């Protein structure tokens, strides 16, 4: 029985659970949107909403109390200067949980935990897509321009190779022709004919 149990231990030791909670809250304030399991999101949400409530009033005491939980100075400053000022008119409910479905490995409930006023940066995504298109088009034009050069180089190489082969063959034939004649003269049939001729003359 878990009646009046104030938190979910998440099957972790106290030190592990606290460190994980701090890291996840810091990531939530840094990116304003994280993907995690439903049970973790419900626990992180409690801590995050208390910190946002403190950040509405920017005092030294509140900064020190929040600094016990968030140890990154940049995120601490962002919480008090940006997130706290955006949430001043709200009286709670600074985060929301969106269900994604089940994780493939262990069928855990996956959710998105984000700030209520989070907006997708569609302009940055559009710029990235444009850059990709420009890179692909420039790469295609470069390949098209390089292909004719390669063909010209290959043709010139073939021509030079053909000329070298022709030049190499012509002196070889000239050299082989006298040697071939002498080889023909020294065959055994030619020797027999020479002997017969010599006998007849005698």
mmCIF file of C-alpha atoms in Angstrom:
data_model
loop_
_atom_site.group_PDB
_atom_site.id
_atom_site.type_symbol
_atom_site.label_atom_id
_atom_site.label_comp_id
_atom_site.label_asym_id
_atom_site.label_seq_id
_atom_site.Cartn_x
_atom_site.Cartn_y
_atom_site.Cartn_z
ATOM 1 C CA UNK A 1 0.000 0.000 0.000
ATOM 2 C CA UNK A 2 1.357 3.414 -0.994
ATOM 3 C CA UNK A 3 -1.202 5.694 0.595
ATOM 4 C CA UNK A 4 -0.019 9.271 1.184
ATOM 5 C CA UNK A 5 3.299 8.603 -0.488
ATOM 6 C CA UNK A 6 4.441 12.086 -1.495
ATOM 7 C CA UNK A 7 6.772 11.131 -4.356
ATOM 8 C CA UNK A 8 7.717 8.337 -6.708
ATOM 9 C CA UNK A 9 11.173 6.922 -5.861
ATOM 10 C CA UNK A 10 11.529 5.686 -9.483
ATOM 11 C CA UNK A 11 13.426 2.587 -8.256
ATOM 12 C CA UNK A 12 16.546 4.674 -7.618
ATOM 13 C CA UNK A 13 18.635 5.619 -4.660
ATOM 14 C CA UNK A 14 18.148 9.058 -3.116
ATOM 15 C CA UNK A 15 21.378 10.499 -4.532
ATOM 16 C CA UNK A 16 20.700 9.115 -8.018
ATOM 17 C CA UNK A 17 17.123 10.373 -8.015
ATOM 18 C CA UNK A 18 18.068 13.891 -6.894
ATOM 19 C CA UNK A 19 20.892 14.181 -9.434
ATOM 20 C CA UNK A 20 18.616 12.963 -12.229
ATOM 21 C CA UNK A 21 15.879 15.408 -11.231
ATOM 22 C CA UNK A 22 18.327 18.340 -11.200
ATOM 23 C CA UNK A 23 19.698 17.406 -14.612
ATOM 24 C CA UNK A 24 16.248 17.016 -16.144
ATOM 25 C CA UNK A 25 14.959 20.314 -14.715
ATOM 26 C CA UNK A 26 18.075 22.081 -16.010
ATOM 27 C CA UNK A 27 17.526 20.541 -19.463
ATOM 28 C CA UNK A 28 13.861 21.592 -19.374
ATOM 29 C CA UNK A 29 14.808 25.223 -18.708
ATOM 30 C CA UNK A 30 17.613 25.117 -21.289
ATOM 31 C CA UNK A 31 15.642 23.639 -24.220
ATOM 32 C CA UNK A 32 12.103 24.344 -22.878
ATOM 33 C CA UNK A 33 11.109 20.891 -24.136
ATOM 34 C CA UNK A 34 12.331 17.379 -23.263
ATOM 35 C CA UNK A 35 11.239 13.833 -24.090
ATOM 36 C CA UNK A 36 11.113 11.339 -21.221
ATOM 37 C CA UNK A 37 8.918 8.704 -19.579
ATOM 38 C CA UNK A 38 5.614 9.668 -18.001
ATOM 39 C CA UNK A 39 6.646 8.817 -14.428
ATOM 40 C CA UNK A 40 9.828 10.879 -14.653
ATOM 41 C CA UNK A 41 7.953 13.773 -16.240
ATOM 42 C CA UNK A 42 5.420 13.859 -13.398
ATOM 43 C CA UNK A 43 8.208 14.054 -10.811
ATOM 44 C CA UNK A 44 10.249 16.632 -12.733
ATOM 45 C CA UNK A 45 7.151 18.739 -13.255
ATOM 46 C CA UNK A 46 6.687 19.213 -9.484
ATOM 47 C CA UNK A 47 10.178 20.590 -8.991
ATOM 48 C CA UNK A 48 10.126 22.707 -12.161
ATOM 49 C CA UNK A 49 6.861 24.465 -11.308
ATOM 50 C CA UNK A 50 8.062 25.360 -7.799
ATOM 51 C CA UNK A 51 11.246 26.867 -9.243
ATOM 52 C CA UNK A 52 9.294 28.872 -11.844
ATOM 53 C CA UNK A 53 7.060 30.257 -9.072
ATOM 54 C CA UNK A 54 10.159 31.475 -7.230
ATOM 55 C CA UNK A 55 11.624 32.966 -10.387
ATOM 56 C CA UNK A 56 8.663 35.343 -10.746
ATOM 57 C CA UNK A 57 10.163 37.533 -8.019
ATOM 58 C CA UNK A 58 13.813 38.242 -8.757
ATOM 59 C CA UNK A 59 15.436 38.649 -5.337
ATOM 60 C CA UNK A 60 18.754 37.537 -3.882
ATOM 61 C CA UNK A 61 17.006 35.089 -1.549
ATOM 62 C CA UNK A 62 15.026 33.468 -4.374
ATOM 63 C CA UNK A 63 18.130 33.197 -6.565
ATOM 64 C CA UNK A 64 20.038 31.480 -3.762
ATOM 65 C CA UNK A 65 17.221 29.050 -3.083
ATOM 66 C CA UNK A 66 16.952 28.143 -6.776
ATOM 67 C CA UNK A 67 20.754 27.947 -7.100
ATOM 68 C CA UNK A 68 20.671 25.024 -4.632
ATOM 69 C CA UNK A 69 18.771 23.080 -7.291
ATOM 70 C CA UNK A 70 20.143 24.541 -10.565
ATOM 71 C CA UNK A 71 23.925 24.777 -10.588
ATOM 72 C CA UNK A 72 24.334 26.197 -14.097
ATOM 73 C CA UNK A 73 24.663 29.981 -13.885
ATOM 74 C CA UNK A 74 23.461 30.594 -17.447
ATOM 75 C CA UNK A 75 20.285 28.569 -16.926
ATOM 76 C CA UNK A 76 19.726 30.230 -13.555
ATOM 77 C CA UNK A 77 19.977 33.638 -15.191
ATOM 78 C CA UNK A 78 17.663 32.545 -18.025
ATOM 79 C CA UNK A 79 15.079 31.319 -15.512
ATOM 80 C CA UNK A 80 14.893 34.674 -13.701
ATOM 81 C CA UNK A 81 15.274 36.988 -16.709
ATOM 82 C CA UNK A 82 13.261 35.196 -19.412
ATOM 83 C CA UNK A 83 11.060 32.359 -18.134
ATOM 84 C CA UNK A 84 10.029 34.098 -14.884
ATOM 85 C CA UNK A 85 9.010 37.291 -16.681
ATOM 86 C CA UNK A 86 7.002 35.318 -19.262
ATOM 87 C CA UNK A 87 5.090 33.435 -16.538
ATOM 88 C CA UNK A 88 4.298 36.413 -14.285
ATOM 89 C CA UNK A 89 0.645 36.579 -15.269
ATOM 90 C CA UNK A 90 0.080 32.841 -14.844
ATOM 91 C CA UNK A 91 -1.012 31.445 -11.475
ATOM 92 C CA UNK A 92 0.348 27.962 -11.957
ATOM 93 C CA UNK A 93 0.348 25.309 -14.648
ATOM 94 C CA UNK A 94 3.578 26.403 -16.293
ATOM 95 C CA UNK A 95 4.260 23.060 -17.981
ATOM 96 C CA UNK A 96 2.308 20.529 -19.997
ATOM 97 C CA UNK A 97 2.713 16.844 -20.826
ATOM 98 C CA UNK A 98 2.018 15.483 -24.315
ATOM 99 C CA UNK A 99 1.764 11.723 -24.784
ATOM 100 C CA UNK A 100 3.830 10.066 -27.513
ATOM 101 C CA UNK A 101 2.999 6.380 -27.109
ATOM 102 C CA UNK A 102 5.005 3.391 -25.957
ATOM 103 C CA UNK A 103 8.755 2.884 -26.149
ATOM 104 C CA UNK A 104 9.744 -0.080 -28.309
ATOM 105 C CA UNK A 105 12.137 -1.772 -25.883
ATOM 106 C CA UNK A 106 10.185 -1.879 -22.599
ATOM 107 C CA UNK A 107 6.799 -0.378 -23.609
ATOM 108 C CA UNK A 108 7.222 2.571 -21.238
ATOM 109 C CA UNK A 109 4.832 5.516 -21.680
ATOM 110 C CA UNK A 110 6.824 8.221 -23.500
ATOM 111 C CA UNK A 111 5.806 11.867 -23.193
ATOM 112 C CA UNK A 112 6.998 15.362 -24.060
ATOM 113 C CA UNK A 113 7.381 17.722 -21.110
ATOM 114 C CA UNK A 114 7.454 21.351 -22.218
ATOM 115 C CA UNK A 115 6.704 24.859 -21.038
ATOM 116 C CA UNK A 116 3.191 26.069 -21.827
ATOM 117 C CA UNK A 117 4.364 28.988 -23.975
ATOM 118 C CA UNK A 118 6.873 26.907 -25.919
ATOM 119 C CA UNK A 119 6.804 27.592 -29.673
ATOM 120 C CA UNK A 120 8.455 25.536 -32.375
ATOM 121 C CA UNK A 121 11.212 27.432 -34.146
ATOM 122 C CA UNK A 122 9.830 26.925 -37.646
ATOM 123 C CA UNK A 123 11.932 29.722 -39.136
ATOM 124 C CA UNK A 124 15.204 28.052 -38.149
ATOM 125 C CA UNK A 125 13.985 24.739 -39.575
ATOM 126 C CA UNK A 126 13.013 26.449 -42.832
ATOM 127 C CA UNK A 127 16.451 28.082 -43.043
ATOM 128 C CA UNK A 128 18.140 24.718 -42.483
ATOM 129 C CA UNK A 129 16.050 23.171 -45.249
ATOM 130 C CA UNK A 130 16.982 26.012 -47.625
ATOM 131 C CA UNK A 131 20.680 25.575 -46.826
ATOM 132 C CA UNK A 132 20.448 21.851 -47.541
ATOM 133 C CA UNK A 133 18.770 22.526 -50.888
ATOM 134 C CA UNK A 134 21.459 25.075 -51.801
ATOM 135 C CA UNK A 135 24.247 22.653 -50.872
ATOM 136 C CA UNK A 136 22.742 19.862 -52.969
ATOM 137 C CA UNK A 137 22.256 22.134 -55.987
ATOM 138 C CA UNK A 138 25.803 23.514 -55.729
ATOM 139 C CA UNK A 139 27.195 19.991 -55.414
ATOM 140 C CA UNK A 140 25.250 18.868 -58.492
ATOM 141 C CA UNK A 141 26.483 21.807 -60.554
ATOM 142 C CA UNK A 142 30.082 21.131 -59.495
ATOM 143 C CA UNK A 143 29.843 17.478 -60.515
ATOM 144 C CA UNK A 144 28.320 18.422 -63.870
ATOM 145 C CA UNK A 145 31.073 20.975 -64.523
ATOM 146 C CA UNK A 146 33.836 18.531 -63.513
ATOM 147 C CA UNK A 147 32.614 15.635 -65.710
ATOM 148 C CA UNK A 148 33.512 17.231 -69.102
ATOM 149 C CA UNK A 149 36.972 18.132 -67.766
ATOM 150 C CA UNK A 150 37.502 14.517 -66.768
ATOM 151 C CA UNK A 151 36.417 13.360 -70.225
ATOM 152 C CA UNK A 152 38.798 15.801 -71.931
ATOM 153 C CA UNK A 153 41.650 14.662 -69.698
ATOM 154 C CA UNK A 154 40.914 11.001 -70.420
ATOM 155 C CA UNK A 155 40.792 11.649 -74.196
ATOM 156 C CA UNK A 156 44.086 13.553 -74.079
ATOM 157 C CA UNK A 157 45.662 10.726 -72.071
ATOM 158 C CA UNK A 158 44.476 8.163 -74.629
ATOM 159 C CA UNK A 159 45.850 10.224 -77.499
ATOM 160 C CA UNK A 160 49.253 10.606 -75.865
ATOM 161 C CA UNK A 161 49.329 6.908 -75.013
ATOM 162 C CA UNK A 162 48.472 6.010 -78.639
ATOM 163 C CA UNK A 163 51.201 8.263 -79.999
ATOM 164 C CA UNK A 164 53.755 6.779 -77.614
ATOM 165 C CA UNK A 165 52.767 3.254 -78.660
ATOM 166 C CA UNK A 166 53.096 4.098 -82.347
ATOM 167 C CA UNK A 167 56.465 5.719 -81.746
ATOM 168 C CA UNK A 168 57.618 2.677 -79.812
ATOM 169 C CA UNK A 169 56.485 0.234 -82.524
ATOM 170 C CA UNK A 170 58.138 1.920 -85.505
ATOM 171 C CA UNK A 171 61.794 1.625 -84.388
ATOM 172 C CA UNK A 172 61.163 -1.871 -83.073
ATOM 173 C CA UNK A 173 60.138 -3.013 -86.562
ATOM 174 C CA UNK A 174 63.228 -1.468 -88.083
ATOM 175 C CA UNK A 175 65.414 -3.213 -85.556
ATOM 176 C CA UNK A 176 63.690 -6.574 -85.975
ATOM 177 C CA UNK A 177 63.884 -6.683 -89.769
ATOM 178 C CA UNK A 178 67.684 -7.338 -90.153
ATOM 179 C CA UNK A 179 67.680 -9.744 -87.234
ATOM 180 C CA UNK A 180 64.813 -11.664 -88.811
ATOM 181 C CA UNK A 181 66.701 -11.878 -92.098
ATOM 182 C CA UNK A 182 69.788 -13.271 -90.431
ATOM 183 C CA UNK A 183 67.650 -15.729 -88.481
ATOM 184 C CA UNK A 184 66.073 -16.968 -91.717
ATOM 185 C CA UNK A 185 69.490 -17.411 -93.318
ATOM 186 C CA UNK A 186 70.695 -19.570 -90.449
ATOM 187 C CA UNK A 187 67.895 -22.168 -90.611
ATOM 188 C CA UNK A 188 68.929 -25.886 -91.168
ATOM 189 C CA UNK A 189 67.165 -26.065 -94.571
ATOM 190 C CA UNK A 190 69.264 -23.199 -95.820
ATOM 191 C CA UNK A 191 72.417 -24.997 -94.601
ATOM 192 C CA UNK A 192 71.496 -28.187 -96.560
ATOM 193 C CA UNK A 193 70.891 -26.223 -99.746
ATOM 194 C CA UNK A 194 74.233 -24.509 -99.347
ATOM 195 C CA UNK A 195 75.974 -27.897 -98.923
ATOM 196 C CA UNK A 196 74.302 -29.328 -102.068
ATOM 197 C CA UNK A 197 75.311 -26.325 -104.086
ATOM 198 C CA UNK A 198 78.858 -26.693 -102.895
ATOM 199 C CA UNK A 199 78.910 -30.426 -103.910
ATOM 200 C CA UNK A 200 77.604 -29.688 -107.381
ATOM 201 C CA UNK A 201 80.209 -27.041 -107.943
ATOM 202 C CA UNK A 202 82.976 -29.447 -106.976
#
